CSV table of C-alpha atoms in Angstrom, one decimal:
chain,number,residue,atom,x,y,z
A,1,MET,CA,-14.9,7.0,-1.4
A,2,GLN,CA,-17.1,3.9,-2.0
A,3,GLN,CA,-16.3,0.6,-0.2
A,4,GLU,CA,-15.4,-1.1,-3.4
A,5,GLN,CA,-12.9,1.6,-4.3
A,6,LEU,CA,-11.4,1.4,-0.8
A,7,GLN,CA,-11.1,-2.4,-1.3
A,8,ARG,CA,-9.3,-1.9,-4.6
A,9,CYS,CA,-6.9,0.5,-3.0
A,10,TRP,CA,-6.2,-1.9,-0.1
A,11,ASN,CA,-5.5,-4.7,-2.6
A,12,ALA,CA,-3.1,-2.6,-4.5
A,13,CYS,CA,-1.3,-1.5,-1.3
A,14,TRP,CA,-1.1,-5.1,-0.1
A,15,HIS,CA,0.6,-6.2,-3.3
A,16,ARG,CA,2.9,-3.2,-3.2
A,17,ALA,CA,3.8,-4.0,0.4
A,18,ARG,CA,4.7,-7.6,-0.5
A,19,ARG,CA,7.1,-6.4,-3.2
A,20,PRO,CA,7.9,-2.7,-2.8
A,21,LEU,CA,10.7,-3.0,-5.3
A,22,GLU,CA,12.5,-5.7,-7.2
A,23,GLY,CA,14.4,-8.0,-4.9
A,24,ILE,CA,12.3,-7.5,-1.8
A,25,LEU,CA,9.6,-9.8,-0.5
A,26,VAL,CA,7.8,-9.5,2.8
A,27,SER,CA,5.3,-11.9,4.4
A,28,GLU,CA,1.6,-11.8,3.7
A,29,GLU,CA,0.9,-11.0,7.4
A,30,GLN,CA,3.3,-8.0,7.3
A,31,ALA,CA,1.9,-6.8,4.0
A,32,THR,CA,-1.6,-6.9,5.5
A,33,SER,CA,-0.4,-4.8,8.5
A,34,ILE,CA,1.4,-2.3,6.3
A,35,ALA,CA,-1.5,-1.9,3.9
A,36,ASP,CA,-4.0,-1.3,6.8
A,37,ARG,CA,-1.7,1.3,8.4
A,38,ALA,CA,-0.9,3.1,5.1
A,39,ILE,CA,-4.6,3.5,4.2
A,40,ARG,CA,-5.4,4.7,7.7
A,41,ASN,CA,-2.6,7.2,7.8
A,42,VAL,CA,-3.5,8.6,4.4
A,43,SER,CA,-7.1,8.8,5.3
A,44,LEU,CA,-6.3,11.1,8.3
A,45,ASP,CA,-4.9,13.7,5.8
A,46,TYR,CA,-8.3,14.3,4.2
A,47,GLU,CA,-11.5,15.7,5.6
A,48,GLU,CA,-13.3,14.5,2.5
A,49,PHE,CA,-12.0,11.6,0.4
A,50,PRO,CA,-10.3,12.8,-2.9
A,51,THR,CA,-10.5,11.0,-6.2
A,52,GLU,CA,-9.7,7.3,-6.1
A,53,ALA,CA,-6.6,7.9,-8.2
A,54,GLU,CA,-5.2,10.5,-5.9
A,55,PHE,CA,-5.9,8.5,-2.7
A,56,THR,CA,-4.5,5.3,-4.1
A,57,ALA,CA,-1.3,7.1,-5.3
A,58,ARG,CA,-0.8,8.5,-1.9
A,59,ALA,CA,-1.5,5.2,-0.2
A,60,LEU,CA,0.9,3.3,-2.5
A,61,GLU,CA,3.6,5.8,-1.8
A,62,GLU,CA,3.1,5.5,1.9
A,63,THR,CA,3.0,1.7,1.6
A,64,ALA,CA,6.3,1.4,-0.3
A,65,GLU,CA,8.1,3.7,2.1
A,66,ALA,CA,6.8,1.9,5.2
A,67,THR,CA,7.9,-1.5,3.8
A,68,ARG,CA,11.4,-0.3,3.0
A,69,GLN,CA,11.7,1.2,6.5
A,70,LEU,CA,10.4,-2.1,8.0
A,71,VAL,CA,12.9,-4.2,6.0
A,72,ALA,CA,15.8,-1.9,7.0
A,73,LEU,CA,14.9,-2.0,10.7
A,74,GLU,CA,14.5,-5.8,10.8
A,75,ARG,CA,17.8,-6.3,9.0
A,76,ARG,CA,19.6,-4.1,11.5
A,77,THR,CA,17.8,-5.8,14.4
A,78,HIS,CA,18.7,-9.3,13.3
A,79,ALA,CA,22.0,-8.4,11.7
A,80,ASP,CA,20.8,-10.3,8.6
A,81,HIS,CA,21.1,-8.4,5.4
A,82,GLN,CA,19.4,-11.1,3.4
A,83,LEU,CA,16.2,-10.9,5.5
A,84,HIS,CA,13.2,-10.2,3.2
A,85,HIS,CA,15.4,-10.6,0.1
A,86,ASP,CA,13.3,-12.3,-2.6
A,87,PRO,CA,14.8,-15.8,-3.2
A,88,ALA,CA,13.7,-15.5,-6.8
A,89,ASP,CA,16.0,-12.6,-7.4
A,90,ARG,CA,19.1,-14.0,-9.1
A,91,ARG,CA,20.8,-10.8,-10.2
A,92,TYR,CA,23.6,-11.1,-7.7
A,93,ASP,CA,24.7,-13.5,-4.9
A,94,ARG,CA,23.9,-11.6,-1.7
A,95,ASN,CA,23.1,-8.2,-0.3
A,96,LEU,CA,25.8,-6.1,1.3
A,97,ASN,CA,25.6,-4.2,4.6
A,98,LEU,CA,24.0,-0.9,3.5
A,99,ASP,CA,24.8,0.8,6.8
A,100,ARG,CA,28.5,0.2,6.3
A,101,LEU,CA,28.4,1.4,2.7
A,102,GLN,CA,26.7,4.6,3.9
A,103,ARG,CA,29.2,5.1,6.7
A,104,ARG,CA,31.4,8.2,6.0
A,105,ASP,CA,34.6,9.0,7.8
A,106,PRO,CA,35.0,12.7,8.2
A,107,ASP,CA,38.6,12.6,6.9
A,108,LYS,CA,38.7,9.5,4.6
A,109,GLY,CA,35.2,9.6,3.2
A,110,PHE,CA,33.4,6.3,2.2
A,111,CYS,CA,36.2,3.9,3.0
A,112,ASP,CA,34.6,0.9,4.7
A,113,SER,CA,35.9,-2.5,3.5
A,114,GLU,CA,32.3,-3.4,2.5
A,115,TRP,CA,33.0,-1.2,-0.6
A,116,ASN,CA,35.4,-3.8,-1.8
A,117,HIS,CA,32.5,-6.2,-2.6
A,118,LEU,CA,30.2,-3.7,-4.3
A,119,PRO,CA,32.0,-3.6,-7.8
A,120,ALA,CA,31.5,-7.3,-8.2
A,121,ILE,CA,27.8,-6.9,-7.8
A,122,LEU,CA,27.3,-3.8,-9.9
A,123,ARG,CA,29.8,-4.5,-12.8
A,124,PRO,CA,27.9,-7.3,-14.6
A,125,LEU,CA,24.6,-5.3,-14.5
A,126,ALA,CA,26.4,-2.1,-15.7
A,127,VAL,CA,28.4,-3.8,-18.4
A,128,ALA,CA,25.2,-5.4,-19.8
A,129,THR,CA,23.5,-2.0,-19.9
A,130,LEU,CA,26.5,-0.3,-21.5
A,131,THR,CA,26.9,-3.1,-24.1
A,132,ARG,CA,23.3,-2.5,-25.2
A,133,LYS,CA,24.2,1.1,-25.6
A,134,GLY,CA,27.2,0.3,-27.7
A,135,ILE,CA,29.9,1.0,-25.1
A,136,LYS,CA,32.1,-2.1,-24.8
A,137,GLY,CA,35.5,-3.3,-23.6
A,138,PRO,CA,37.9,-0.8,-21.9
A,139,ASP,CA,35.4,2.0,-22.6
A,140,ALA,CA,32.8,0.2,-20.6
A,141,GLU,CA,35.2,-0.3,-17.8
A,142,ASP,CA,36.1,3.4,-17.8
A,143,VAL,CA,32.5,4.4,-17.6
A,144,PHE,CA,31.8,1.8,-14.9
A,145,SER,CA,34.7,3.2,-12.8
A,146,ASP,CA,33.2,6.7,-13.2
A,147,THR,CA,29.8,5.5,-12.0
A,148,LEU,CA,31.4,4.2,-8.7
A,149,VAL,CA,32.9,7.7,-8.1
A,150,GLU,CA,29.5,9.2,-8.9
A,151,LEU,CA,27.9,7.1,-6.1
A,152,VAL,CA,29.9,9.1,-3.5
A,153,ARG,CA,30.2,12.5,-5.3
A,154,GLU,CA,28.4,15.1,-3.3
A,155,ARG,CA,25.6,16.8,-5.3
A,156,GLU,CA,26.1,20.5,-5.8
A,157,GLY,CA,22.6,21.4,-4.6
A,158,SER,CA,22.2,19.3,-1.5
A,159,GLY,CA,25.8,18.3,-0.7
A,160,ARG,CA,24.5,14.8,-0.3
A,161,SER,CA,26.0,11.7,-2.0
A,162,PRO,CA,23.7,9.4,-3.9
A,163,ILE,CA,24.8,6.4,-1.9
A,164,LEU,CA,23.0,7.9,1.1
A,165,ASP,CA,19.6,7.8,-0.6
A,166,PRO,CA,18.7,4.1,-0.4
A,167,THR,CA,16.9,2.7,2.6
A,168,VAL,CA,17.6,-0.9,1.7
A,169,PHE,CA,20.4,-2.4,-0.4
A,170,GLU,CA,18.2,-3.4,-3.3
A,171,GLU,CA,17.6,0.3,-4.1
A,172,ILE,CA,21.3,0.6,-5.0
A,173,ILE,CA,20.7,-1.4,-8.2
A,174,PRO,CA,18.2,1.0,-9.9
A,175,LEU,CA,20.1,4.0,-8.4
A,176,HIS,CA,23.3,2.8,-10.1
A,177,ALA,CA,21.4,1.9,-13.3
A,178,ARG,CA,20.4,5.6,-13.5
A,179,ILE,CA,23.9,6.8,-13.0
A,180,VAL,CA,25.1,4.3,-15.7
A,181,GLY,CA,22.5,5.9,-18.0
A,182,PHE,CA,23.7,9.4,-17.3
A,183,ARG,CA,27.4,8.5,-17.7
A,184,SER,CA,26.8,6.7,-21.0
A,185,ILE,CA,25.2,10.0,-22.3
A,186,ASP,CA,28.3,11.8,-21.0
A,187,TRP,CA,30.6,9.3,-22.7
A,188,TYR,CA,28.9,9.8,-26.1
A,189,ARG,CA,29.1,13.5,-25.7
A,190,ARG,CA,32.8,13.4,-25.0
A,191,ARG,CA,33.4,10.9,-27.8
A,192,GLY,CA,32.4,13.5,-30.3
A,193,ALA,CA,28.6,14.0,-30.6
A,194,LEU,CA,29.1,17.6,-29.7
A,195,LYS,CA,32.9,18.0,-30.2
A,196,ASN,CA,32.3,20.9,-32.5
A,197,GLN,CA,30.1,22.6,-30.0
A,198,PRO,CA,32.0,22.4,-26.7
A,199,ASN,CA,29.9,25.0,-25.0
A,200,THR,CA,26.5,23.6,-25.7
A,201,GLY,CA,24.5,21.0,-23.8
A,202,ASP,CA,24.1,20.4,-20.1
A,203,SER,CA,26.8,19.2,-17.8
A,204,LEU,CA,26.4,15.9,-15.9
A,205,ASN,CA,25.8,17.9,-12.7
A,206,ALA,CA,22.9,19.7,-14.5
A,207,LEU,CA,21.4,16.4,-15.6
A,208,THR,CA,21.5,14.8,-12.2
A,209,ASP,CA,21.0,17.7,-9.9
A,210,ASN,CA,18.5,19.9,-11.6
A,211,PRO,CA,15.0,18.7,-10.6
A,212,GLU,CA,13.5,20.5,-13.6
A,213,HIS,CA,15.6,19.0,-16.3
A,214,GLY,CA,17.4,15.9,-15.1
A,215,MET,CA,14.6,13.4,-15.6
A,216,GLN,CA,14.2,14.0,-19.3
A,217,PHE,CA,17.7,12.5,-20.0
A,218,GLU,CA,17.1,9.5,-17.8
A,219,ASP,CA,16.9,5.9,-19.1
A,220,ARG,CA,13.5,5.2,-17.4
A,221,SER,CA,13.6,1.6,-18.4
A,222,ALA,CA,16.6,1.2,-16.1
A,223,ASP,CA,14.6,1.9,-13.0
A,224,PRO,CA,11.5,-0.3,-12.6
A,225,GLN,CA,10.2,2.1,-9.9
A,226,ASN,CA,9.8,4.8,-12.5
A,227,ASN,CA,6.8,2.9,-13.8
A,228,THR,CA,4.8,2.7,-10.6
A,229,PHE,CA,1.4,4.3,-10.6
A,230,GLU,CA,2.2,6.6,-7.7
A,231,ARG,CA,5.2,8.0,-9.4
A,232,ILE,CA,3.4,8.5,-12.7
A,233,TYR,CA,0.5,10.2,-10.9
A,234,LYS,CA,2.9,12.5,-9.0
A,235,GLU,CA,4.7,13.6,-12.1
A,236,CYS,CA,1.5,14.0,-14.2
A,237,GLN,CA,-1.1,15.0,-11.7
A,238,GLU,CA,-1.9,18.3,-13.4
A,239,ALA,CA,-1.9,16.8,-16.9
A,240,LEU,CA,-5.3,15.1,-16.6
A,241,THR,CA,-8.6,16.2,-15.1
A,242,ALA,CA,-10.1,14.2,-12.2
A,243,ALA,CA,-12.5,12.5,-14.6
A,244,GLU,CA,-9.7,11.5,-17.0
A,245,TRP,CA,-7.7,10.1,-14.1
A,246,GLU,CA,-10.7,8.1,-13.0
A,247,LEU,CA,-11.1,6.7,-16.5
A,248,VAL,CA,-7.4,5.7,-16.8
A,249,PHE,CA,-7.4,4.4,-13.2
A,250,ILE,CA,-10.4,2.1,-13.8
A,251,LEU,CA,-9.2,0.8,-17.2
A,252,PHE,CA,-5.5,0.4,-16.7
A,253,VAL,CA,-4.6,0.4,-13.0
A,254,THR,CA,-7.3,-1.5,-11.1
A,255,GLN,CA,-8.7,-3.0,-14.4
A,256,SER,CA,-12.0,-3.1,-12.5
A,257,ALA,CA,-14.1,-2.4,-15.6
A,258,THR,CA,-13.9,-2.5,-19.4
A,259,ILE,CA,-15.0,0.0,-21.9
A,260,GLN,CA,-18.0,-2.2,-22.5
A,261,ASP,CA,-18.9,-1.9,-18.8
A,262,LEU,CA,-18.4,1.8,-18.7
A,263,ILE,CA,-20.6,2.6,-21.7
A,264,GLY,CA,-23.4,0.9,-19.9
A,265,ASP,CA,-23.0,3.2,-16.9
A,266,ALA,CA,-25.0,6.3,-17.8
A,267,ALA,CA,-23.9,8.2,-14.6
A,268,PHE,CA,-20.2,7.6,-15.4
A,269,CYS,CA,-20.7,8.7,-19.1
A,270,ALA,CA,-22.4,11.8,-17.9
A,271,LYS,CA,-19.1,12.9,-16.3
A,272,PHE,CA,-17.7,13.4,-19.8
A,273,GLY,CA,-20.8,15.2,-21.1
A,274,ILE,CA,-22.3,12.1,-22.8
A,275,LYS,CA,-26.0,12.4,-22.7
A,276,ALA,CA,-28.1,9.5,-21.5
A,277,GLY,CA,-30.1,9.1,-24.7
A,278,VAL,CA,-27.2,8.6,-27.1
A,279,SER,CA,-26.4,5.1,-28.6
A,280,LEU,CA,-24.0,2.7,-27.1
A,281,SER,CA,-21.8,3.0,-30.2
A,282,THR,CA,-21.6,6.7,-29.7
A,283,ARG,CA,-20.7,6.3,-26.0
A,284,ARG,CA,-18.0,3.8,-27.0
A,285,ARG,CA,-16.5,6.1,-29.6
A,286,VAL,CA,-16.5,9.1,-27.2
A,287,LEU,CA,-14.9,7.2,-24.3
A,288,SER,CA,-12.3,5.5,-26.6
A,289,GLU,CA,-11.3,9.0,-27.9
A,290,LEU,CA,-11.1,10.3,-24.4
A,291,VAL,CA,-8.9,7.3,-23.3
A,292,GLU,CA,-6.6,7.9,-26.3
A,293,ALA,CA,-6.4,11.6,-25.5
A,294,ALA,CA,-5.6,11.0,-21.8
A,295,LEU,CA,-2.9,8.5,-22.6
A,296,GLU,CA,-1.4,10.9,-25.1
A,297,LYS,CA,-1.3,13.6,-22.5
A,298,LEU,CA,0.5,11.2,-20.1
A,299,ARG,CA,3.0,10.2,-22.8
A,300,LYS,CA,3.9,13.8,-23.6
A,301,ASN,CA,4.1,14.8,-20.0
A,302,LEU,CA,6.5,11.9,-19.1
A,303,ILE,CA,8.7,12.7,-22.1
A,304,ASN,CA,9.0,16.3,-21.1
């Protein structure tokens, strides 16, 4: 991996460490430390450096996880659940104590009093989403109540409740948004979309538990983390060749070059079978077609 590629990766990791997800903001110094450590840790997994896209995706994933772990640890240590919460985040008043929300009594289940404060945070966000989907009034309240139950329902496959997944409180927001999306689908099905075909379609358990099929029903816009490069790369890694990933990565992720820059790079064009003697206009046409084809592959793969 060239020095400039490593620098681009470090910059991406630094920005991801600063804001690993919506609502979290860590200091510049901590972001620097996390980015350095993430790149070093990922580097140790390779005897030879892979493509820039693969390495950066791994490093970003490592960075986001390390930042969440750091925030969770410091909040516990200082008993301050607002620590590292982005002051610009105005979606709700304050974070709750995630450890208490995740505490499960063997007999009573999730019954900590901290749960009394969670509906007030989640309801406005859920109702806004349901309203956009055409579910309003008492129906929206019913769906919202179902989503709270869904947070603690044990999954059939793992026996693990969704509320146990987050590392920091801010992750509950996109987690609950996904559940709202699933429950809204379920509501429309019960309402009559398939009333004449009661034995067709997937159950809610199948939608949320089956790793092969659940994602295709998800409202991806509800979870901003679905749009991160590392998640897209993980889901679509086999959809593109290494050269196609490099093309997409340069143009759309790091934005370190334009098509005009690339058509002037004979060595880069040669990766796609473009001969050195062809005109610049031909290079532009071929690269543009390759970009469109690569983006179409990603689109189809994400839809499926």
